[in-house]
Coordinates of C-alpha atoms in Angstrom, one line a residue:
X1 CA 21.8 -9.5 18.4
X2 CA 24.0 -7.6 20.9
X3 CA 23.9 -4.5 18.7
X4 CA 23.6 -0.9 19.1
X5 CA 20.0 1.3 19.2
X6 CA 17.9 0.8 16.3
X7 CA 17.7 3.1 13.1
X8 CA 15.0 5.6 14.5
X9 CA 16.1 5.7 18.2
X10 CA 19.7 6.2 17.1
X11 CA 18.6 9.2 14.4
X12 CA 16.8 10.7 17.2
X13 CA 19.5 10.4 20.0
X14 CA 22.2 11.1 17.0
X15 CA 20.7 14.4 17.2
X16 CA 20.8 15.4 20.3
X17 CA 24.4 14.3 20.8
X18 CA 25.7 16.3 17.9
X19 CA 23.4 19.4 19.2
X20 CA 25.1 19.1 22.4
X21 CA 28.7 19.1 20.8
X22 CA 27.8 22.3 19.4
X23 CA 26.2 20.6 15.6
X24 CA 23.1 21.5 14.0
X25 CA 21.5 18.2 12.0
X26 CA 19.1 18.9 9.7
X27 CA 17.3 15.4 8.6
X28 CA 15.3 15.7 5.0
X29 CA 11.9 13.7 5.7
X30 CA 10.4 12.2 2.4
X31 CA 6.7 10.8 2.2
X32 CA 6.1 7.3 1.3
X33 CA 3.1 5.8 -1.2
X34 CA 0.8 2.7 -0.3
X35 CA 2.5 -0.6 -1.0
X36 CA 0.9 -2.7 -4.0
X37 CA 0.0 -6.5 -2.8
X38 CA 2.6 -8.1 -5.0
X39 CA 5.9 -8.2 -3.3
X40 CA 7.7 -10.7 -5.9
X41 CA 7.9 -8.1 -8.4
X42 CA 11.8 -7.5 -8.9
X43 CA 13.7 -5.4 -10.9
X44 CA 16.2 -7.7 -12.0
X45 CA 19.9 -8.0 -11.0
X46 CA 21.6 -4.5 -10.4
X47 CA 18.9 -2.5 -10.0
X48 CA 19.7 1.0 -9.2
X49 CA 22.8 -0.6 -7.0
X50 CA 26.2 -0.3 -8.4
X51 CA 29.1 -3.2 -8.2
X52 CA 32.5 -1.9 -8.0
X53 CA 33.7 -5.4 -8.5
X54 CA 33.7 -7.6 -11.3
X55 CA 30.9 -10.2 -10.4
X56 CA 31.8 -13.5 -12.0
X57 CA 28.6 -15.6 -10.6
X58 CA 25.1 -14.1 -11.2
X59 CA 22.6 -13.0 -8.6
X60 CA 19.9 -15.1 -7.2
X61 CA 16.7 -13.7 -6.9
X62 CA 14.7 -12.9 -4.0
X63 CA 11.1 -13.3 -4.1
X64 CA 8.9 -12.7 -0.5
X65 CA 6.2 -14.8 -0.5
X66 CA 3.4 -13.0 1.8
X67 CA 2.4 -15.1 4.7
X68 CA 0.3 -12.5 6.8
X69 CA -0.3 -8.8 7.3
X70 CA -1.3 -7.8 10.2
X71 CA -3.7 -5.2 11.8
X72 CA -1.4 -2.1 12.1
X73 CA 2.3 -1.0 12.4
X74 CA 4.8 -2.8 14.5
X75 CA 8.1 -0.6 14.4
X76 CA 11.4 -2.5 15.1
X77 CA 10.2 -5.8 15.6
X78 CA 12.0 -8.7 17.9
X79 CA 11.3 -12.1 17.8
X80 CA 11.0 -13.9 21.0
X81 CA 8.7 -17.1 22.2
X82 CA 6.4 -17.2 19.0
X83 CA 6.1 -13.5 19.2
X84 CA 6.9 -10.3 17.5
X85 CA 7.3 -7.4 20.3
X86 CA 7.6 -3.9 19.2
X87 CA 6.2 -0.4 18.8
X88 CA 2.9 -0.1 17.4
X89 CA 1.8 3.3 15.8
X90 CA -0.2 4.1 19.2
X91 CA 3.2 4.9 21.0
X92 CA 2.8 1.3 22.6
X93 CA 4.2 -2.0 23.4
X94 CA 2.4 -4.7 21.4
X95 CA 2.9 -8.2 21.0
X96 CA 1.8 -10.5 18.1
X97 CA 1.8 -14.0 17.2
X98 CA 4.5 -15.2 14.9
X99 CA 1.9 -17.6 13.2
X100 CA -1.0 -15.3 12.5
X101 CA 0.2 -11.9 13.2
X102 CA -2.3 -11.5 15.8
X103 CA -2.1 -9.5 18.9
X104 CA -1.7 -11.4 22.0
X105 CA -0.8 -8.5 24.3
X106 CA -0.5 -4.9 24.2
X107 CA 1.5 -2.9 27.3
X108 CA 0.0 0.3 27.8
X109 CA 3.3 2.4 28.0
X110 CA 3.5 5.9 28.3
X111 CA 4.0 8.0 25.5
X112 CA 7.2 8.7 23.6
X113 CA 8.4 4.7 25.3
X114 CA 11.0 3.3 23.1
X115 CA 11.1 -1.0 22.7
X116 CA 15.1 -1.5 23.6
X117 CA 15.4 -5.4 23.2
X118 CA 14.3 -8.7 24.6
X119 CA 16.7 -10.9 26.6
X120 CA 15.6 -13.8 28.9
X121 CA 11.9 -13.4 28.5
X122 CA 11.8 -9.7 29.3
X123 CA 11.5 -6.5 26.7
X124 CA 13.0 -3.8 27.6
X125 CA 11.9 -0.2 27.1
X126 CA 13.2 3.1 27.8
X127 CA 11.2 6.4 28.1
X128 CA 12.7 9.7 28.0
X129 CA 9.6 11.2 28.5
X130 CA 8.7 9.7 32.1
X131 CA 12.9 9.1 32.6
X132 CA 12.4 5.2 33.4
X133 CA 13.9 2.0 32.4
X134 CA 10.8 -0.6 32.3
X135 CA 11.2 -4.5 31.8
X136 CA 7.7 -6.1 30.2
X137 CA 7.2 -9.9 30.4
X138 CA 7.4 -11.0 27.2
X139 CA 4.5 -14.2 27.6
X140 CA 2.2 -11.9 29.4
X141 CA 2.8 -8.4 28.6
X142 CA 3.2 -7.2 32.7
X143 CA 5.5 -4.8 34.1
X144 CA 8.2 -6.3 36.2
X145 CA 10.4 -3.7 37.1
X146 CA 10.6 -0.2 37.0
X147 CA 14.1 2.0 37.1
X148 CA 13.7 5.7 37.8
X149 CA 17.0 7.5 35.6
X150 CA 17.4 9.0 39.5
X151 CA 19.3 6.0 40.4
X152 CA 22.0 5.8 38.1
X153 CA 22.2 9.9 37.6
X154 CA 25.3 11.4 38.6
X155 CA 25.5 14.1 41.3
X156 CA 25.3 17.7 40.3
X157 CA 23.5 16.6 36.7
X158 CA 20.0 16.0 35.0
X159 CA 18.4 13.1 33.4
X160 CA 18.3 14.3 29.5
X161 CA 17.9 11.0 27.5
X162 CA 18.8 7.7 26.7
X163 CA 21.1 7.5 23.4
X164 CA 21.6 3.4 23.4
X165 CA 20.1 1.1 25.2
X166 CA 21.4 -2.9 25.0
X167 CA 19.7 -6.5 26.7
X168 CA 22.9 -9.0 26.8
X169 CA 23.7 -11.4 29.1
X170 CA 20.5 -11.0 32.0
X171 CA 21.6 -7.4 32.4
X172 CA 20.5 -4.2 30.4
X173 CA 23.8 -1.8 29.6
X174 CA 22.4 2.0 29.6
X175 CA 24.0 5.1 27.7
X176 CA 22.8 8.5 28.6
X177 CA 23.1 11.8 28.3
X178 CA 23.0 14.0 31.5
X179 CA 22.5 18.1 31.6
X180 CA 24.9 20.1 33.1
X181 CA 24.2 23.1 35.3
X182 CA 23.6 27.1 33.5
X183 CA 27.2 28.5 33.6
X184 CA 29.3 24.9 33.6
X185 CA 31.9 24.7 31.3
X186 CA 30.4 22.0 28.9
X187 CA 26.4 21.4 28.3
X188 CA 25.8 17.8 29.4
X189 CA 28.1 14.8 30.5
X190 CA 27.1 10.7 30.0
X191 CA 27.3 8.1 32.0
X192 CA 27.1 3.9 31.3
X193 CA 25.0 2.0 33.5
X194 CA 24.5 -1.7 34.3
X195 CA 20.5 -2.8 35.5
X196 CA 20.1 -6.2 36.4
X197 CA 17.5 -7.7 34.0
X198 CA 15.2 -9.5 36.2
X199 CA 15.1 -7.3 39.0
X200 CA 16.0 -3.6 38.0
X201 CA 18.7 -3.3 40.7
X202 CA 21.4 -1.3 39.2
X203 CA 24.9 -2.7 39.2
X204 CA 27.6 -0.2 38.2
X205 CA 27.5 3.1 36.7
X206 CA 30.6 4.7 34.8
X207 CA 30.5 8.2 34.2
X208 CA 32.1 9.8 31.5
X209 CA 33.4 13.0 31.5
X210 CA 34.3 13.6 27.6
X211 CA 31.5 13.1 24.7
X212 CA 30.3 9.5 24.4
X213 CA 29.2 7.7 21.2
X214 CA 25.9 6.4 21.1
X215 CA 26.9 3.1 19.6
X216 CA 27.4 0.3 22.2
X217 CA 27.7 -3.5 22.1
X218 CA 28.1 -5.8 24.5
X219 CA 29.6 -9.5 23.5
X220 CA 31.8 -12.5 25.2
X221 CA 31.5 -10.6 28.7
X222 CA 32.8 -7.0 27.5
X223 CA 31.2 -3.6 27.3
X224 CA 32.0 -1.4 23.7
X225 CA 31.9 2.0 24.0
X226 CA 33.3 5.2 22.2
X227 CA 34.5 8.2 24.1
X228 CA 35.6 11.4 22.5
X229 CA 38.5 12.8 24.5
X230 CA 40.3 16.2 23.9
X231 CA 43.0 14.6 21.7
X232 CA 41.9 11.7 20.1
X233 CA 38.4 9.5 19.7
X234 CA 39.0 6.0 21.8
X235 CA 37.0 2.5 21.9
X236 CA 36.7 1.3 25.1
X237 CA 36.8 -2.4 26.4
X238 CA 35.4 -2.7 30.0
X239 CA 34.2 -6.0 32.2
X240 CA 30.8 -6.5 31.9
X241 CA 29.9 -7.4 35.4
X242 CA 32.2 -4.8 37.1
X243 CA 32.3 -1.7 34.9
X244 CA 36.5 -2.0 34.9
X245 CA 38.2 -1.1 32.0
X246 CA 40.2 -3.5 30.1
X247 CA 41.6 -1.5 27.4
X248 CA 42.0 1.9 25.5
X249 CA 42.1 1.9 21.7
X250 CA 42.8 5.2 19.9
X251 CA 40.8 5.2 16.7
X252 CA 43.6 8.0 14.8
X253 CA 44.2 7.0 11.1
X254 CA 45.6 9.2 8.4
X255 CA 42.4 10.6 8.2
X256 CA 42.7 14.8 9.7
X257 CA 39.7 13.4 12.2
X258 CA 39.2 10.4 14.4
X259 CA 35.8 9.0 13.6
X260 CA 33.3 8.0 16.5
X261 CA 32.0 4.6 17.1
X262 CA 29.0 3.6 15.2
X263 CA 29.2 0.1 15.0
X264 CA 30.5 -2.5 16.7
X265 CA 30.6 -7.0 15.9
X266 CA 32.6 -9.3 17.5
X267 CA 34.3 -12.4 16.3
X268 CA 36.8 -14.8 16.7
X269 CA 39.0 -13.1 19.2
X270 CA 38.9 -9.9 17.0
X271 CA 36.2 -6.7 17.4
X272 CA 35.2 -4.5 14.6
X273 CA 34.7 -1.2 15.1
X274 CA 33.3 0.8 12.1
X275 CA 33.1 4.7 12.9
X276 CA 31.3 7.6 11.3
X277 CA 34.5 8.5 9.2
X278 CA 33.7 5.3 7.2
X279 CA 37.1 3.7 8.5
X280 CA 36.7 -0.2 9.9
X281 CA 38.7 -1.0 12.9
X282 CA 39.8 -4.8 13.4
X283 CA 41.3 -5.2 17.0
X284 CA 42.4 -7.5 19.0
X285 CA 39.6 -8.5 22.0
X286 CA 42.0 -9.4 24.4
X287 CA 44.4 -6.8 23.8
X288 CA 43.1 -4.0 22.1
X289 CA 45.8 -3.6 19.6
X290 CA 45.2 -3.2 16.3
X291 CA 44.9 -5.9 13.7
X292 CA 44.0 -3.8 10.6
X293 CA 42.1 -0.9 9.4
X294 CA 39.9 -0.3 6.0
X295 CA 38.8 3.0 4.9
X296 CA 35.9 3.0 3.2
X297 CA 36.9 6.3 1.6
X298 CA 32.9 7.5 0.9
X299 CA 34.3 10.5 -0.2
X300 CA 31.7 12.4 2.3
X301 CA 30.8 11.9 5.6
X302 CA 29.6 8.5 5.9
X303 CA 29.2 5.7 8.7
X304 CA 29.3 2.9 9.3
X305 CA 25.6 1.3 10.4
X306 CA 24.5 -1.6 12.5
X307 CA 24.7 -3.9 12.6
X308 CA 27.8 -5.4 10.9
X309 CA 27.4 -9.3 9.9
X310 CA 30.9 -11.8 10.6
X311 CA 30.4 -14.9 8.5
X312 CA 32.6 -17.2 6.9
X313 CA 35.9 -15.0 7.4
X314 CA 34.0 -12.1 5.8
X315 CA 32.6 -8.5 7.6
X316 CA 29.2 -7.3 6.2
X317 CA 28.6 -4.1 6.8
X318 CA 26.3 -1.1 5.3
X319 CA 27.5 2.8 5.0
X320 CA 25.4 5.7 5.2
X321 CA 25.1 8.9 6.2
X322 CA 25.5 10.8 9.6
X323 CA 23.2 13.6 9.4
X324 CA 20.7 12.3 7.2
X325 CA 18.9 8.9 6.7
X326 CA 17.8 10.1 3.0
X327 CA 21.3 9.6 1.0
X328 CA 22.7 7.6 -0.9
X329 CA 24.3 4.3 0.9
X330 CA 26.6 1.3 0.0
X331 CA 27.2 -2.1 1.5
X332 CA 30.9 -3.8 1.7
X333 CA 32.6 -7.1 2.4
X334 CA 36.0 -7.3 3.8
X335 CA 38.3 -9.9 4.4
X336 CA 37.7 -10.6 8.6
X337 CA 41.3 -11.7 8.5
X338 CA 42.9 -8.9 6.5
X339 CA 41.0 -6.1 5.8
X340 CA 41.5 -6.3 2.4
X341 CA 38.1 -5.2 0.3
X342 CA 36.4 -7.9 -1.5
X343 CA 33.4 -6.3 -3.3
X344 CA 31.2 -3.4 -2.0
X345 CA 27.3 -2.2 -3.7
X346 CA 26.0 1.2 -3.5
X347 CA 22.5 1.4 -2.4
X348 CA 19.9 4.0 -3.3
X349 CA 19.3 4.8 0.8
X350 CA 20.7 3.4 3.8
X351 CA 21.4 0.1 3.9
X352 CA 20.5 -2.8 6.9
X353 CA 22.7 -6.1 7.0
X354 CA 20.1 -9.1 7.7
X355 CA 22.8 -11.8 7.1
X356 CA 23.4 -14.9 5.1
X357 CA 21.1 -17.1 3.5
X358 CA 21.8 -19.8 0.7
X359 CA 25.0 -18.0 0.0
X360 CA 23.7 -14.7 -0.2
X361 CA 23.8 -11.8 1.9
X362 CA 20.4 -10.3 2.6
X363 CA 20.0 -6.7 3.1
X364 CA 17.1 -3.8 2.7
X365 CA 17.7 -0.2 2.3
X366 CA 15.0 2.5 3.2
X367 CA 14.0 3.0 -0.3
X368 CA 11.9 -0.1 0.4
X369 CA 13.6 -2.9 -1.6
X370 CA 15.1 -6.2 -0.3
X371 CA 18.6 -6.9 -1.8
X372 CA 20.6 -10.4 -2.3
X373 CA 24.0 -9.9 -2.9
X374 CA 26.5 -13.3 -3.8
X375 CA 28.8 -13.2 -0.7
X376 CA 31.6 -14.0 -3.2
X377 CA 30.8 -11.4 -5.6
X378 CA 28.4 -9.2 -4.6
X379 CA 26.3 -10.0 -7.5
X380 CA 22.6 -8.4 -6.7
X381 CA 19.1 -8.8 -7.4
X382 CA 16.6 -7.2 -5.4
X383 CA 12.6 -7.1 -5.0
X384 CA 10.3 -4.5 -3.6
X385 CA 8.8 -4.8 0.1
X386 CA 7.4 -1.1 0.7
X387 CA 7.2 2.0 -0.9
X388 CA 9.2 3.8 2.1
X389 CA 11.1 2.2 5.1
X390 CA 10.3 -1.4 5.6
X391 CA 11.9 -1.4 8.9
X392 CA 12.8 -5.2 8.3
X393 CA 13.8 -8.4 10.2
X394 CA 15.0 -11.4 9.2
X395 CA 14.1 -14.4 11.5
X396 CA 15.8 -17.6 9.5
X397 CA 13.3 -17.9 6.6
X398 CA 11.3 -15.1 7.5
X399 CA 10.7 -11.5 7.5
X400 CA 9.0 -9.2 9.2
X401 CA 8.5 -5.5 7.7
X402 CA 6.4 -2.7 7.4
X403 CA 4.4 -2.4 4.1
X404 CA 4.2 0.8 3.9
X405 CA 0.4 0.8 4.1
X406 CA -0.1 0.7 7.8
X407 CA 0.5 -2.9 8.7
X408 CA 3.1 -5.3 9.6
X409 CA 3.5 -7.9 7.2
X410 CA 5.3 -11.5 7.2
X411 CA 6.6 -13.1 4.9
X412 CA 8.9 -16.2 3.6
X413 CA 11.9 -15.4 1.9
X414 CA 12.9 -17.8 -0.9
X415 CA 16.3 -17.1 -3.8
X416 CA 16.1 -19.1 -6.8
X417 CA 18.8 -19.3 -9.4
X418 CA 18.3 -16.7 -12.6

């Protein structure tokens, strides 16, 4: 999926975005227990989740029948080519076999190397710590390319970080965060940069001189991004293959704030922004006008996550919180065609949309359970996959998710009528 950064990358460069806009982020870190063997166990419809809506259709029930677990960890796993690529607990790039779980190859990155995505048979990962881009081969685990951050840093600035990284299309899209000279008027600036997947040669670079969001999403040929300006919060359309801005969309509601982009889907002609102010944007792609907007109205300062799900006329998306990964959470469904709320579930933790399956909408939450919510209703039954984080993901049938014992398990995800 052409989604923003993953949970822990985006935590970790959330941070340092808000600390350079003059924020301090304090992030409660809770402790996790060993995860029993039985992951079928399930608490019944509801759970600790609460309906707002009047569910007229009951829940089916998830049960995860375990089909491996592996050696170790495997953090934010892709699939790609009968392989699962991702970070292994070693601060490496590791590759295991869908079947067995495996390890056919393991790239011996340098610490503190993030795993970006896969596109065309290259992963992608970004290290902050050695300032490089670096595309892997995904069959045999060789480096094919290199990018120093020097080629794509602006003049008069520093390489600080990477805050998103995305693989669409054969190219990978890079947002960054640059330092700023002792005695300039602002602390850092960003910049958007275009690196041609099989080769590394950089293609256009945009520099930005206001605060950018780190959410970005790149779909149909277009570049997302969010860019905090003096007077307002915008989205920005650009081409894909030039940099060129198509359109300007001013994310002001009746809310005192404009929120910044935090998620981004697109479908149908029609892209949906969700922001951290908990308001959903529906615009028009070709446009940029707006279609509708839905507030969420958390009552806090909530965001929207990614990824958001379009299916069947209906956005699926998960709220949670800005500064902290440890709070309470929710997951909604709104009419794609008039932003009018259909059901929404609150969640123990953060939520993570999966998607559909069997007329359910499958999501986890990082207190550890897996959730199946009727798309119609939002109905839910739920089972247990870890005691903390399962960091899951959901390959048709399958799912891949971290036990919390030390491993990477797989299983097959079955919902039977209660």
């Amino acid at each position: 999926p052409s989604s923003g950064a993953r949970p822990r990358a985006a935590a970790r460069r959330r941070t340092a975005v808000l600390a350079a806009a003059g924020a301090f982020v304090v992030l409660a870190v809770v402790g996790g227990l060993l995860l029993p063997r039985a992951f079928s166990d399930s608490s019944g419809p509801g759970g600790d989740a609460e309906n707002s809506g009047t569910p007229t259709a009951a829940a089916k029930q998830p049960t995860v029948r375990e089909l491996w677990p592996s050696d170790g960890e495997l953090q934010h796993p892709e699939v790609a080519r009968g392989k699962l690529v991702g970070e292994g607990d070693d601060g490496r790039l590791h590759a295991l076999t869908t079947a067995d779980g495996d390890t056919e190859w393991t790239y011996d990155s340098p610490d503190s190397a993030y795993f970006e995505g896969i596109g065309d048979g290259v992963a992608v990962v970004s290290s902050d710590a050695e300032h490089t881009i670096q595309g892997i081969d995904v069959d045999g685990g060789k480096r094919v390319w290199e990018v120093d951050a020097r080629t794509h840093t602006p003049s008069g600035t520093e390489f600080n970080l990477y805050m998103g990284v995305v693989v669409a299309d054969g190219t990978v899209y890079l947002n960054a965060m640059y330092d700023l000279p002792e005695g300039s008027d602002r602390s850092a600036m960003y910049a958007v940069s275009a690196v041609d997947l099989a080769t590394g040669r950089l293609k256009w670079t945009n520099r930005i001189e206001n605060i950018l969001s780190d959410a970005l999403a790149v779909a149909d040929g277009v570049v997302y991004v969010g860019v905090r300006e003096p007077d307002d919060t915008y989205f920005h359309a650009w081409d894909a293959e030039t940099g060129d801005q198509l359109w300007r969309y001013s994310s002001r509601t009746s809310r005192p704030y404009p929120g910044e982009l935090s998620a981004v889907a697109v479908s149908d002609g029609t892209v949906y922004f969700g922001d951290d102010r908990g308001v959903l944007h529906a615009v028009d792609a070709r446009r940029g006008t707006r279609r509708w907007t839905y507030d969420a109205d958390t009552g806090g300062v909530r965001q929207w996550l990614d990824p958001l799900v379009v299916a069947d006329g209906v956005v699926y998306g998960g709220i949670g919180g800005v500064t902290s990964e440890y709070e309470s959470g929710a997951v909604h469904a709104v009419d794609a065609g008039s932003g009018k709320p259909l059901w929404s579930e609150r969640t123990e933790r953060d939520p993570e949309v999966h998607g559909l399956l069997d007329g359910s909408v499958l999501f986890s939450t990082k207190a550890g359970a897996l959730h199946a919510a009727d798309a119609r209703t939002g109905a839910t039954a739920k089972t247990r996959l870890s005691s903390g984080d399962p960091d899951a993901a959901l390959d048709g049938g399958r799912i891949y998710f971290d036990g919390g014992d030390g491993r990477l398990h797989a299983g097959g995800v079955s919902l039977t009528e209660r």
